[in-house]
Short mmCIF file of C-alpha atoms and ligand atoms in Angstrom, two decimals:
data_model
loop_
_atom_site.label_atom_id
_atom_site.label_comp_id
_atom_site.label_asym_id
_atom_site.label_seq_id
_atom_site.Cartn_x
_atom_site.Cartn_y
_atom_site.Cartn_z
CA MET A 1 -4.33 -5.07 -14.49
CA ARG A 2 -2.57 -1.70 -14.65
CA MET A 3 -2.63 0.80 -11.79
CA ALA A 4 -5.51 3.23 -12.31
CA PRO A 5 -5.69 6.78 -10.99
CA PRO A 6 -8.04 7.51 -8.07
CA THR A 7 -11.32 8.34 -9.84
CA SER A 8 -13.80 5.60 -8.96
CA PRO A 9 -17.13 6.64 -7.41
CA ARG A 10 -18.44 5.29 -4.11
CA SER A 11 -20.17 1.89 -4.52
CA SER A 12 -23.03 1.04 -2.20
CA THR A 13 -24.62 -2.33 -2.86
CA ARG A 14 -24.77 -3.29 0.85
CA SER A 15 -24.02 -1.74 4.21
CA PRO A 16 -21.02 -2.84 6.26
CA ARG A 17 -21.25 -2.70 10.02
CA THR A 18 -19.53 0.62 10.69
CA ALA A 19 -18.65 1.85 14.19
CA PRO A 20 -15.74 3.28 16.21
CA PHE A 21 -13.10 0.53 16.56
CA ALA A 22 -13.57 0.25 20.33
CA ALA A 23 -17.09 -1.11 19.74
CA PHE A 24 -15.66 -4.31 18.16
CA ALA A 25 -14.10 -7.36 19.78
CA PRO A 26 -10.61 -8.33 18.59
CA VAL A 27 -10.51 -10.70 15.62
CA ALA A 28 -9.86 -14.17 17.09
CA LEU A 29 -7.48 -16.00 14.75
CA THR A 30 -7.73 -19.79 14.69
CA PRO A 31 -4.42 -21.72 14.73
CA ARG A 32 -4.44 -22.25 10.95
CA ALA A 33 -6.01 -18.97 9.88
CA ARG A 34 -4.39 -17.19 6.95
CA VAL A 35 -4.49 -13.41 7.12
CA PHE A 36 -4.10 -11.00 4.21
CA VAL A 37 -3.37 -7.40 5.25
CA LEU A 38 -3.42 -4.62 2.64
CA THR A 39 -2.01 -1.31 3.85
CA GLY A 40 -2.39 2.10 2.23
CA ALA A 41 -1.02 5.57 2.75
CA GLY A 42 -3.16 5.99 5.91
CA ILE A 43 -1.00 3.62 7.95
CA SER A 44 1.99 5.91 7.43
CA ALA A 45 0.08 9.16 8.10
CA GLU A 46 0.83 9.15 11.83
CA SER A 47 4.52 8.66 10.98
CA GLY A 48 4.47 11.99 9.12
CA ILE A 49 3.98 10.91 5.47
CA ARG A 50 0.95 12.61 3.94
CA THR A 51 -1.70 10.63 2.08
CA PHE A 52 -3.11 11.48 -1.36
CA ARG A 53 -6.55 11.84 0.12
CA ASP A 54 -5.49 14.46 2.69
CA ALA A 55 -3.88 16.51 -0.07
CA ASN A 56 -7.02 16.50 -2.26
CA GLY A 57 -5.57 14.07 -4.76
CA LEU A 58 -2.25 15.84 -4.96
CA TRP A 59 0.89 14.17 -3.74
CA GLU A 60 2.92 16.75 -1.79
CA GLN A 61 1.57 19.60 -3.97
CA HIS A 62 2.10 17.79 -7.28
CA ARG A 63 -0.46 16.38 -9.71
CA PHE A 64 0.07 12.62 -9.84
CA GLU A 65 0.14 12.78 -13.65
CA ASP A 66 3.27 14.94 -13.44
CA VAL A 67 5.26 12.87 -10.95
CA ALA A 68 3.75 9.39 -11.00
CA SER A 69 3.07 8.46 -14.62
CA PRO A 70 5.20 7.39 -17.62
CA GLU A 71 3.93 10.53 -19.40
CA GLY A 72 5.22 12.74 -16.58
CA TRP A 73 8.58 10.96 -16.66
CA ASN A 74 8.91 11.45 -20.42
CA ALA A 75 7.85 15.10 -20.17
CA ASP A 76 10.16 16.12 -17.30
CA ALA A 77 12.36 13.41 -15.75
CA ALA A 78 14.26 15.99 -13.69
CA LEU A 79 11.02 17.07 -11.97
CA VAL A 80 10.17 13.43 -11.27
CA TRP A 81 13.59 12.84 -9.70
CA ARG A 82 13.35 16.06 -7.62
CA PHE A 83 10.00 14.81 -6.34
CA TYR A 84 11.30 11.34 -5.38
CA ALA A 85 14.49 12.85 -3.90
CA GLU A 86 12.25 14.87 -1.55
CA ARG A 87 10.19 11.77 -0.74
CA ARG A 88 13.41 9.85 0.06
CA ALA A 89 14.72 12.62 2.30
CA GLN A 90 11.38 12.75 4.11
CA ALA A 91 11.05 8.97 4.54
CA VAL A 92 14.59 8.58 5.91
CA ALA A 93 13.56 10.75 8.86
CA CYS A 94 10.23 8.96 9.52
CA GLN A 95 9.76 6.23 12.08
CA PRO A 96 7.19 3.42 12.21
CA ASN A 97 4.15 3.94 14.42
CA PRO A 98 2.31 1.42 16.66
CA ALA A 99 0.33 0.07 13.68
CA HIS A 100 3.48 -0.91 11.75
CA ARG A 101 4.92 -2.43 14.92
CA GLU A 102 1.76 -4.44 15.64
CA LEU A 103 1.87 -6.00 12.17
CA ALA A 104 5.55 -6.87 12.61
CA ASP A 105 4.64 -8.57 15.92
CA LEU A 106 1.82 -10.43 14.18
CA GLU A 107 4.30 -11.70 11.59
CA ARG A 108 6.47 -13.09 14.38
CA THR A 109 3.43 -15.05 15.59
CA LEU A 110 1.89 -16.15 12.29
CA GLY A 111 4.99 -16.41 10.08
CA ALA A 112 4.01 -17.14 6.49
CA ARG A 113 0.32 -17.28 7.44
CA LEU A 114 0.41 -13.48 7.38
CA PHE A 115 0.63 -11.96 3.89
CA LEU A 116 1.38 -8.24 4.12
CA CYS A 117 0.81 -6.36 0.89
CA THR A 118 1.38 -2.63 0.91
CA GLN A 119 0.54 0.06 -1.61
CA ASN A 120 3.07 2.26 0.14
CA VAL A 121 6.48 2.90 -1.29
CA ASP A 122 7.97 3.91 2.07
CA ASP A 123 9.96 1.39 4.15
CA LEU A 124 8.18 1.82 7.49
CA HIS A 125 6.98 -1.82 7.64
CA GLU A 126 10.61 -2.95 7.24
CA LYS A 127 11.82 -0.41 9.81
CA ALA A 128 9.28 -1.89 12.23
CA GLY A 129 10.91 -5.31 11.72
CA HIS A 130 8.62 -6.87 9.14
CA GLY A 131 10.54 -9.46 7.11
CA ARG A 132 8.38 -10.20 4.06
CA VAL A 133 6.51 -7.18 2.79
CA VAL A 134 5.12 -7.25 -0.75
CA HIS A 135 5.42 -3.73 -2.19
CA MET A 136 2.92 -3.88 -5.04
CA HIS A 137 3.60 -0.24 -6.03
CA GLY A 138 7.37 -0.41 -5.71
CA GLU A 139 9.92 0.91 -3.25
CA LEU A 140 11.09 4.45 -2.72
CA MET A 141 14.55 3.35 -1.62
CA LYS A 142 15.27 1.41 -4.85
CA SER A 143 16.04 2.45 -8.41
CA ARG A 144 16.37 0.64 -11.71
CA CYS A 145 17.56 1.19 -15.27
CA GLU A 146 14.68 1.96 -17.62
CA SER A 147 16.35 0.01 -20.41
CA CYS A 148 18.85 -2.74 -19.58
CA SER A 149 18.42 -5.95 -17.55
CA ARG A 150 20.34 -4.73 -14.49
CA ALA A 151 18.33 -5.72 -11.41
CA PRO A 152 16.64 -3.04 -9.25
CA PHE A 153 19.10 -1.88 -6.60
CA ASP A 154 19.04 -0.21 -3.15
CA ASP A 155 19.39 3.53 -3.61
CA VAL A 156 18.79 6.32 -1.10
CA GLU A 157 20.54 9.00 -3.18
CA PRO A 158 18.54 12.28 -3.41
CA TYR A 159 19.52 12.99 -7.02
CA ALA A 160 19.57 16.61 -8.17
CA ALA A 161 19.86 15.55 -11.83
CA VAL A 162 18.63 12.50 -13.74
CA PRO A 163 21.15 9.68 -13.11
CA ARG A 164 22.39 7.43 -15.91
CA CYS A 165 23.07 3.70 -16.00
CA GLU A 166 26.38 2.26 -17.24
CA CYS A 167 24.47 1.34 -20.41
CA GLY A 168 23.70 5.03 -20.99
CA ALA A 169 19.94 4.87 -20.34
CA ARG A 170 18.20 6.79 -17.58
CA ILE A 171 17.90 5.40 -14.06
CA ARG A 172 14.32 5.70 -12.78
CA PRO A 173 12.73 5.26 -9.35
CA HIS A 174 11.60 1.65 -8.71
CA ILE A 175 8.01 2.81 -8.41
CA VAL A 176 4.86 1.60 -10.18
CA TRP A 177 3.36 4.65 -11.82
CA PHE A 178 -0.25 5.09 -12.87
CA GLY A 179 -0.80 3.11 -16.08
CA GLU A 180 1.89 0.54 -15.16
CA GLU A 181 1.48 -3.03 -13.97
CA PRO A 182 1.77 -3.51 -10.16
CA PHE A 183 4.38 -5.99 -8.95
CA ALA A 184 3.83 -9.54 -7.66
CA MET A 185 0.22 -9.84 -8.84
CA ASP A 186 0.48 -13.65 -9.17
CA ARG A 187 1.62 -14.05 -5.55
CA ILE A 188 -1.01 -11.56 -4.42
CA GLN A 189 -3.77 -13.46 -6.24
CA GLN A 190 -2.67 -16.74 -4.59
CA ALA A 191 -2.75 -15.12 -1.16
CA LEU A 192 -6.19 -13.60 -1.85
CA ASP A 193 -7.42 -17.05 -2.86
CA ALA A 194 -6.06 -18.63 0.34
CA CYS A 195 -6.91 -16.11 3.07
CA ASP A 196 -9.51 -16.56 5.82
CA VAL A 197 -9.32 -12.98 7.05
CA PHE A 198 -8.78 -9.94 4.81
CA VAL A 199 -7.99 -6.57 6.39
CA THR A 200 -7.38 -3.24 4.69
CA ILE A 201 -5.79 -0.47 6.75
CA GLY A 202 -5.76 3.20 5.68
CA SER A 203 -6.62 3.05 1.98
CA SER A 204 -9.24 5.18 0.22
CA GLY A 205 -10.42 2.27 -1.93
CA ALA A 206 -10.03 4.44 -5.00
CA VAL A 207 -6.80 3.14 -6.55
CA TYR A 208 -7.14 -0.08 -8.58
CA PRO A 209 -6.33 -2.95 -8.73
CA ALA A 210 -5.75 -2.86 -4.92
CA ALA A 211 -9.24 -1.48 -4.28
CA GLY A 212 -10.69 -4.58 -5.99
CA PHE A 213 -8.97 -7.14 -3.72
CA VAL A 214 -11.80 -7.15 -1.18
CA ARG A 215 -14.32 -7.93 -3.92
CA ALA A 216 -12.20 -10.90 -5.04
CA VAL A 217 -12.10 -12.24 -1.46
CA ARG A 218 -15.86 -11.83 -0.99
CA ALA A 219 -16.50 -13.75 -4.20
CA ARG A 220 -15.25 -17.03 -2.70
CA VAL A 221 -15.28 -19.06 0.53
CA SER A 222 -12.24 -19.45 2.81
CA GLY A 223 -10.16 -22.59 3.40
CA ASP A 224 -12.63 -23.63 6.13
CA GLY A 225 -15.49 -23.55 3.63
CA LYS A 226 -16.82 -20.40 5.30
CA PRO A 227 -16.94 -16.90 3.85
CA ALA A 228 -13.71 -15.03 4.52
CA THR A 229 -14.00 -12.15 7.00
CA THR A 230 -13.37 -8.71 5.48
CA LEU A 231 -12.49 -5.70 7.65
CA TYR A 232 -11.53 -2.10 7.01
CA VAL A 233 -9.62 0.02 9.55
CA GLY A 234 -9.33 3.80 9.15
CA PRO A 235 -10.84 7.08 10.28
CA GLU A 236 -13.62 7.08 7.64
CA GLU A 237 -15.36 4.60 5.35
CA PRO A 238 -13.40 4.00 2.13
CA ASP A 239 -14.98 4.29 -1.34
CA ASN A 240 -15.31 0.48 -1.48
CA ALA A 241 -16.84 0.25 2.04
CA ALA A 242 -19.82 -1.75 0.78
CA MET A 243 -17.54 -4.75 0.14
CA PHE A 244 -16.43 -5.05 3.79
CA ASP A 245 -18.19 -6.93 6.60
CA GLU A 246 -17.03 -4.28 9.07
CA CYS A 247 -15.51 -0.82 9.01
CA ARG A 248 -13.68 -0.19 12.27
CA LEU A 249 -13.29 3.57 12.51
CA GLY A 250 -10.15 5.02 14.08
CA LEU A 251 -6.58 6.02 13.40
CA ALA A 252 -4.33 3.07 12.54
CA GLY A 253 -2.01 3.79 15.48
CA ASP A 254 -4.96 3.41 17.87
CA ALA A 255 -7.06 0.74 16.14
CA VAL A 256 -4.44 -1.76 14.88
CA PRO A 257 -2.78 -2.59 18.24
CA GLY A 258 -5.06 -5.23 19.76
CA LEU A 259 -6.92 -5.81 16.48
CA PHE A 260 -6.13 -9.56 16.57
CA THR A 261 -5.92 -12.24 19.24
CA THR A 262 -4.21 -15.57 18.57
P1 NAD B 1 -5.12 7.55 -0.21
O1 NAD B 1 -4.30 8.76 0.05
O2 NAD B 1 -5.95 7.52 -1.43
O3 NAD B 1 -6.07 7.33 1.04
C1 NAD B 1 -5.57 7.38 2.34
C2 NAD B 1 -6.58 6.78 3.28
O4 NAD B 1 -6.00 6.73 4.57
C3 NAD B 1 -7.88 7.58 3.40
O5 NAD B 1 -8.97 6.72 3.22
C4 NAD B 1 -7.84 8.12 4.83
O6 NAD B 1 -9.12 8.14 5.44
C5 NAD B 1 -6.96 7.11 5.52
N1 NAD B 1 -6.23 7.63 6.69
C6 NAD B 1 -5.78 8.89 6.92
N2 NAD B 1 -5.15 8.95 8.12
C7 NAD B 1 -5.20 7.70 8.63
C8 NAD B 1 -4.71 7.11 9.83
N3 NAD B 1 -4.04 7.83 10.75
N4 NAD B 1 -4.93 5.80 10.05
C9 NAD B 1 -5.61 5.05 9.13
N5 NAD B 1 -6.09 5.56 7.97
C10 NAD B 1 -5.87 6.86 7.72
O7 NAD B 1 -4.11 6.31 -0.13
P2 NAD B 1 -4.09 4.90 -0.85
O8 NAD B 1 -5.47 4.33 -0.86
O9 NAD B 1 -2.98 4.15 -0.24
O10 NAD B 1 -3.71 5.21 -2.37
C11 NAD B 1 -2.78 6.18 -2.68
C12 NAD B 1 -1.68 5.79 -3.64
O11 NAD B 1 -0.62 6.73 -3.41
C13 NAD B 1 -1.04 4.45 -3.43
O12 NAD B 1 -0.86 3.90 -4.67
C14 NAD B 1 0.34 4.72 -2.83
O13 NAD B 1 1.34 3.99 -3.51
C15 NAD B 1 0.61 6.18 -3.07
N6 NAD B 1 1.09 6.88 -1.84
C16 NAD B 1 2.00 6.27 -1.03
C17 NAD B 1 2.43 6.90 0.15
C18 NAD B 1 3.43 6.18 1.03
O14 NAD B 1 4.23 5.37 0.56
N7 NAD B 1 3.42 6.42 2.36
C19 NAD B 1 1.93 8.16 0.48
C20 NAD B 1 0.99 8.77 -0.39
C21 NAD B 1 0.59 8.11 -1.55
#
């Protein structure tokens, strides 16, 4: 499924239990529990990277069609590179917050039983020490040739002009733009099929296919033969709130530390 722009209306087939995060007990993880965590722009907000939602659907004053779509790239590649150069310069200066650090700690405890999938293109999970992050929408600090088979490569250069590959084609940011296929969807589907606990942190629930993951988890039972637990953490209910068992309201930096006990 290709990445769709944020347009979906609120769905409301059932009511999740919604309350300030302090009203909930920590999620007690059993020794074999598999946890799927999906993070969105909200987890990086307290580190100084603005979300789409806070900017009324703009991304740092730009329409996403202009800077995050194949059409925008073909219309004005220099603008697209100026935009990602600014995002790189901004992200280099940002540091992980307690939510990123808590998930890195959880990985040290759970190992491969934690599957961390992020919609974010920043590298704050890695900076916090997380070893196996799945970046379904790509990575800001990587580039790739739009034509030849050269592998994506680490690249923090804030280009002022559109760079070229040795083959002559344009180098593009290693980002999944709207209308393109997210990365690692097979691995993501396997992890969705296997998880006992599914948690989304800081995502509006408006960008698909990520917004549909919770529905896929609810449609099956967990490895224990029980329904998987589905939680949302963020300051407000997301558009897909009706799919979650609980919405724990709060900022990620406050609500994620202490979210789990093992
Ligand atoms: P979104 O901007 O649509 O929604 C952000 C969500 O975060 C909102 O629901 C908001 O309530 C919540 N939020 C705000 N502050 C928070 C906090 N302190 N703690 C927890 N939650 C908080 O973001 P999205 O759903 O991730 O979708 C946006 C798309 O834009 C993604 O595809 C992503 O790739 C891209 N994007 C990435 C970054 C990044 O890499 N940091 C930043 C902006 C946009």
